[in-house]
């Protein structure tokens, strides 16, 4: 069933995007934490740590929104294909009994 494959592709692409987004967020967080480690005073270090924490939270929220959006899209596509198949089957079933016998 080729129609069902597209929603799986949507989910796989979203999963790959989610992984790459989270990798980028973690890399950015690590860079900021490295700056915090090099900071000369406590106030600056705490500020960098807060920025790193916020970066991680915002990145995680963005990844979650991306994943939810992809799941909704895949579900919507699968539902639309299923409904179209049901409508086609219903039309086909209606046309068959219309055959008349000649006497």
PDB file of C-alpha atoms in Angstrom:
ATOM      1  CA  UNK A   1       0.000   0.000   0.000  1.00  0.00           C
ATOM      2  CA  UNK A   2       1.950   2.963  -1.341  1.00  0.00           C
ATOM      3  CA  UNK A   3      -0.401   5.536   0.171  1.00  0.00           C
ATOM      4  CA  UNK A   4       0.370   4.448   3.723  1.00  0.00           C
ATOM      5  CA  UNK A   5       4.090   4.705   3.054  1.00  0.00           C
ATOM      6  CA  UNK A   6       4.034   8.492   2.745  1.00  0.00           C
ATOM      7  CA  UNK A   7       2.889   9.018   6.319  1.00  0.00           C
ATOM      8  CA  UNK A   8       5.746   6.759   7.456  1.00  0.00           C
ATOM      9  CA  UNK A   9       8.157   8.859   5.407  1.00  0.00           C
ATOM     10  CA  UNK A  10       6.817  12.022   7.049  1.00  0.00           C
ATOM     11  CA  UNK A  11       7.416  10.493  10.486  1.00  0.00           C
ATOM     12  CA  UNK A  12      10.935   9.334   9.574  1.00  0.00           C
ATOM     13  CA  UNK A  13      11.928  12.742   8.220  1.00  0.00           C
ATOM     14  CA  UNK A  14      10.569  14.434  11.348  1.00  0.00           C
ATOM     15  CA  UNK A  15      12.520  12.021  13.539  1.00  0.00           C
ATOM     16  CA  UNK A  16      15.733  12.816  11.647  1.00  0.00           C
ATOM     17  CA  UNK A  17      15.065  16.554  11.877  1.00  0.00           C
ATOM     18  CA  UNK A  18      14.353  16.203  15.577  1.00  0.00           C
ATOM     19  CA  UNK A  19      17.665  14.407  16.139  1.00  0.00           C
ATOM     20  CA  UNK A  20      19.650  17.006  14.212  1.00  0.00           C
ATOM     21  CA  UNK A  21      17.876  19.869  16.002  1.00  0.00           C
ATOM     22  CA  UNK A  22      18.603  18.363  19.411  1.00  0.00           C
ATOM     23  CA  UNK A  23      22.244  17.781  18.438  1.00  0.00           C
ATOM     24  CA  UNK A  24      22.555  21.450  17.434  1.00  0.00           C
ATOM     25  CA  UNK A  25      20.908  22.583  20.684  1.00  0.00           C
ATOM     26  CA  UNK A  26      23.257  20.433  22.772  1.00  0.00           C
ATOM     27  CA  UNK A  27      26.269  21.699  20.835  1.00  0.00           C
ATOM     28  CA  UNK A  28      25.204  25.309  21.423  1.00  0.00           C
ATOM     29  CA  UNK A  29      24.576  24.605  25.119  1.00  0.00           C
ATOM     30  CA  UNK A  30      28.033  23.068  25.441  1.00  0.00           C
ATOM     31  CA  UNK A  31      29.606  26.120  23.794  1.00  0.00           C
ATOM     32  CA  UNK A  32      27.866  28.421  26.245  1.00  0.00           C
ATOM     33  CA  UNK A  33      28.860  26.215  29.190  1.00  0.00           C
ATOM     34  CA  UNK A  34      32.471  26.374  27.967  1.00  0.00           C
ATOM     35  CA  UNK A  35      32.235  30.165  28.090  1.00  0.00           C
ATOM     36  CA  UNK A  36      30.837  29.866  31.607  1.00  0.00           C
ATOM     37  CA  UNK A  37      33.823  27.762  32.625  1.00  0.00           C
ATOM     38  CA  UNK A  38      36.181  30.444  31.306  1.00  0.00           C
ATOM     39  CA  UNK A  39      34.348  33.273  33.028  1.00  0.00           C
ATOM     40  CA  UNK A  40      36.419  35.245  35.509  1.00  0.00           C
ATOM     41  CA  UNK A  41      33.727  36.145  38.035  1.00  0.00           C
ATOM     42  CA  UNK A  42      30.761  34.315  39.563  1.00  0.00           C
ATOM     43  CA  UNK A  43      28.136  36.691  38.201  1.00  0.00           C
ATOM     44  CA  UNK A  44      29.209  36.161  34.589  1.00  0.00           C
ATOM     45  CA  UNK A  45      29.473  32.398  35.109  1.00  0.00           C
ATOM     46  CA  UNK A  46      25.948  32.247  36.535  1.00  0.00           C
ATOM     47  CA  UNK A  47      24.628  34.347  33.657  1.00  0.00           C
ATOM     48  CA  UNK A  48      26.176  32.001  31.079  1.00  0.00           C
ATOM     49  CA  UNK A  49      24.769  28.973  32.892  1.00  0.00           C
ATOM     50  CA  UNK A  50      21.310  30.540  32.861  1.00  0.00           C
ATOM     51  CA  UNK A  51      21.630  31.242  29.134  1.00  0.00           C
ATOM     52  CA  UNK A  52      22.714  27.623  28.538  1.00  0.00           C
ATOM     53  CA  UNK A  53      19.749  26.332  30.527  1.00  0.00           C
ATOM     54  CA  UNK A  54      17.335  28.581  28.601  1.00  0.00           C
ATOM     55  CA  UNK A  55      18.868  27.498  25.303  1.00  0.00           C
ATOM     56  CA  UNK A  56      18.267  23.858  26.156  1.00  0.00           C
ATOM     57  CA  UNK A  57      14.678  24.470  27.278  1.00  0.00           C
ATOM     58  CA  UNK A  58      13.801  26.500  24.179  1.00  0.00           C
ATOM     59  CA  UNK A  59      15.466  23.999  21.862  1.00  0.00           C
ATOM     60  CA  UNK A  60      13.629  21.108  23.474  1.00  0.00           C
ATOM     61  CA  UNK A  61      10.323  22.956  23.142  1.00  0.00           C
ATOM     62  CA  UNK A  62      11.010  23.664  19.462  1.00  0.00           C
ATOM     63  CA  UNK A  63      11.861  20.006  18.833  1.00  0.00           C
ATOM     64  CA  UNK A  64       8.668  18.909  20.554  1.00  0.00           C
ATOM     65  CA  UNK A  65       6.580  21.311  18.454  1.00  0.00           C
ATOM     66  CA  UNK A  66       8.270  20.022  15.311  1.00  0.00           C
ATOM     67  CA  UNK A  67       7.552  16.420  16.275  1.00  0.00           C
ATOM     68  CA  UNK A  68       3.918  17.160  17.129  1.00  0.00           C
ATOM     69  CA  UNK A  69       3.427  19.005  13.852  1.00  0.00           C
ATOM     70  CA  UNK A  70       4.870  16.108  11.872  1.00  0.00           C
ATOM     71  CA  UNK A  71       2.689  13.586  13.701  1.00  0.00           C
ATOM     72  CA  UNK A  72      -0.414  15.675  13.041  1.00  0.00           C
ATOM     73  CA  UNK A  73       0.511  15.987   9.372  1.00  0.00           C
ATOM     74  CA  UNK A  74       1.144  12.254   9.002  1.00  0.00           C
ATOM     75  CA  UNK A  75      -2.098  11.377  10.793  1.00  0.00           C
ATOM     76  CA  UNK A  76      -4.042  13.860   8.667  1.00  0.00           C
ATOM     77  CA  UNK A  77      -2.567  12.451   5.467  1.00  0.00           C
ATOM     78  CA  UNK A  78      -3.343   8.852   6.472  1.00  0.00           C
ATOM     79  CA  UNK A  79      -6.898   9.826   7.408  1.00  0.00           C
ATOM     80  CA  UNK A  80      -7.431  11.663   4.114  1.00  0.00           C
ATOM     81  CA  UNK A  81      -6.179   8.697   2.093  1.00  0.00           C
ATOM     82  CA  UNK A  82      -8.351   6.298   4.083  1.00  0.00           C
ATOM     83  CA  UNK A  83     -11.431   8.504   3.543  1.00  0.00           C
ATOM     84  CA  UNK A  84     -10.710   8.802  -0.178  1.00  0.00           C
ATOM     85  CA  UNK A  85     -10.389   5.013  -0.467  1.00  0.00           C
ATOM     86  CA  UNK A  86     -13.688   4.527   1.369  1.00  0.00           C
ATOM     87  CA  UNK A  87     -15.436   7.021  -0.906  1.00  0.00           C
ATOM     88  CA  UNK A  88     -14.068   5.300  -4.010  1.00  0.00           C
ATOM     89  CA  UNK A  89     -15.229   1.919  -2.713  1.00  0.00           C
ATOM     90  CA  UNK A  90     -18.677   3.334  -1.930  1.00  0.00           C
ATOM     91  CA  UNK A  91     -19.023   4.792  -5.451  1.00  0.00           C
ATOM     92  CA  UNK A  92     -17.922   1.505  -6.974  1.00  0.00           C
ATOM     93  CA  UNK A  93     -20.478  -0.398  -4.865  1.00  0.00           C
ATOM     94  CA  UNK A  94     -23.277   1.955  -5.945  1.00  0.00           C
ATOM     95  CA  UNK A  95     -22.501   1.544  -9.656  1.00  0.00           C
ATOM     96  CA  UNK A  96     -22.518  -2.289  -9.656  1.00  0.00           C
ATOM     97  CA  UNK A  97     -26.189  -2.922  -8.700  1.00  0.00           C
ATOM     98  CA  UNK A  98     -27.407  -0.535 -11.424  1.00  0.00           C
ATOM     99  CA  UNK A  99     -27.079  -3.276 -14.044  1.00  0.00           C
ATOM    100  CA  UNK A 100     -30.470  -4.223 -15.575  1.00  0.00           C
ATOM    101  CA  UNK A 101     -31.514  -7.628 -16.905  1.00  0.00           C
ATOM    102  CA  UNK A 102     -33.086  -7.781 -20.339  1.00  0.00           C
ATOM    103  CA  UNK A 103     -36.231  -9.891 -20.825  1.00  0.00           C
TER     104      UNK A 103
END
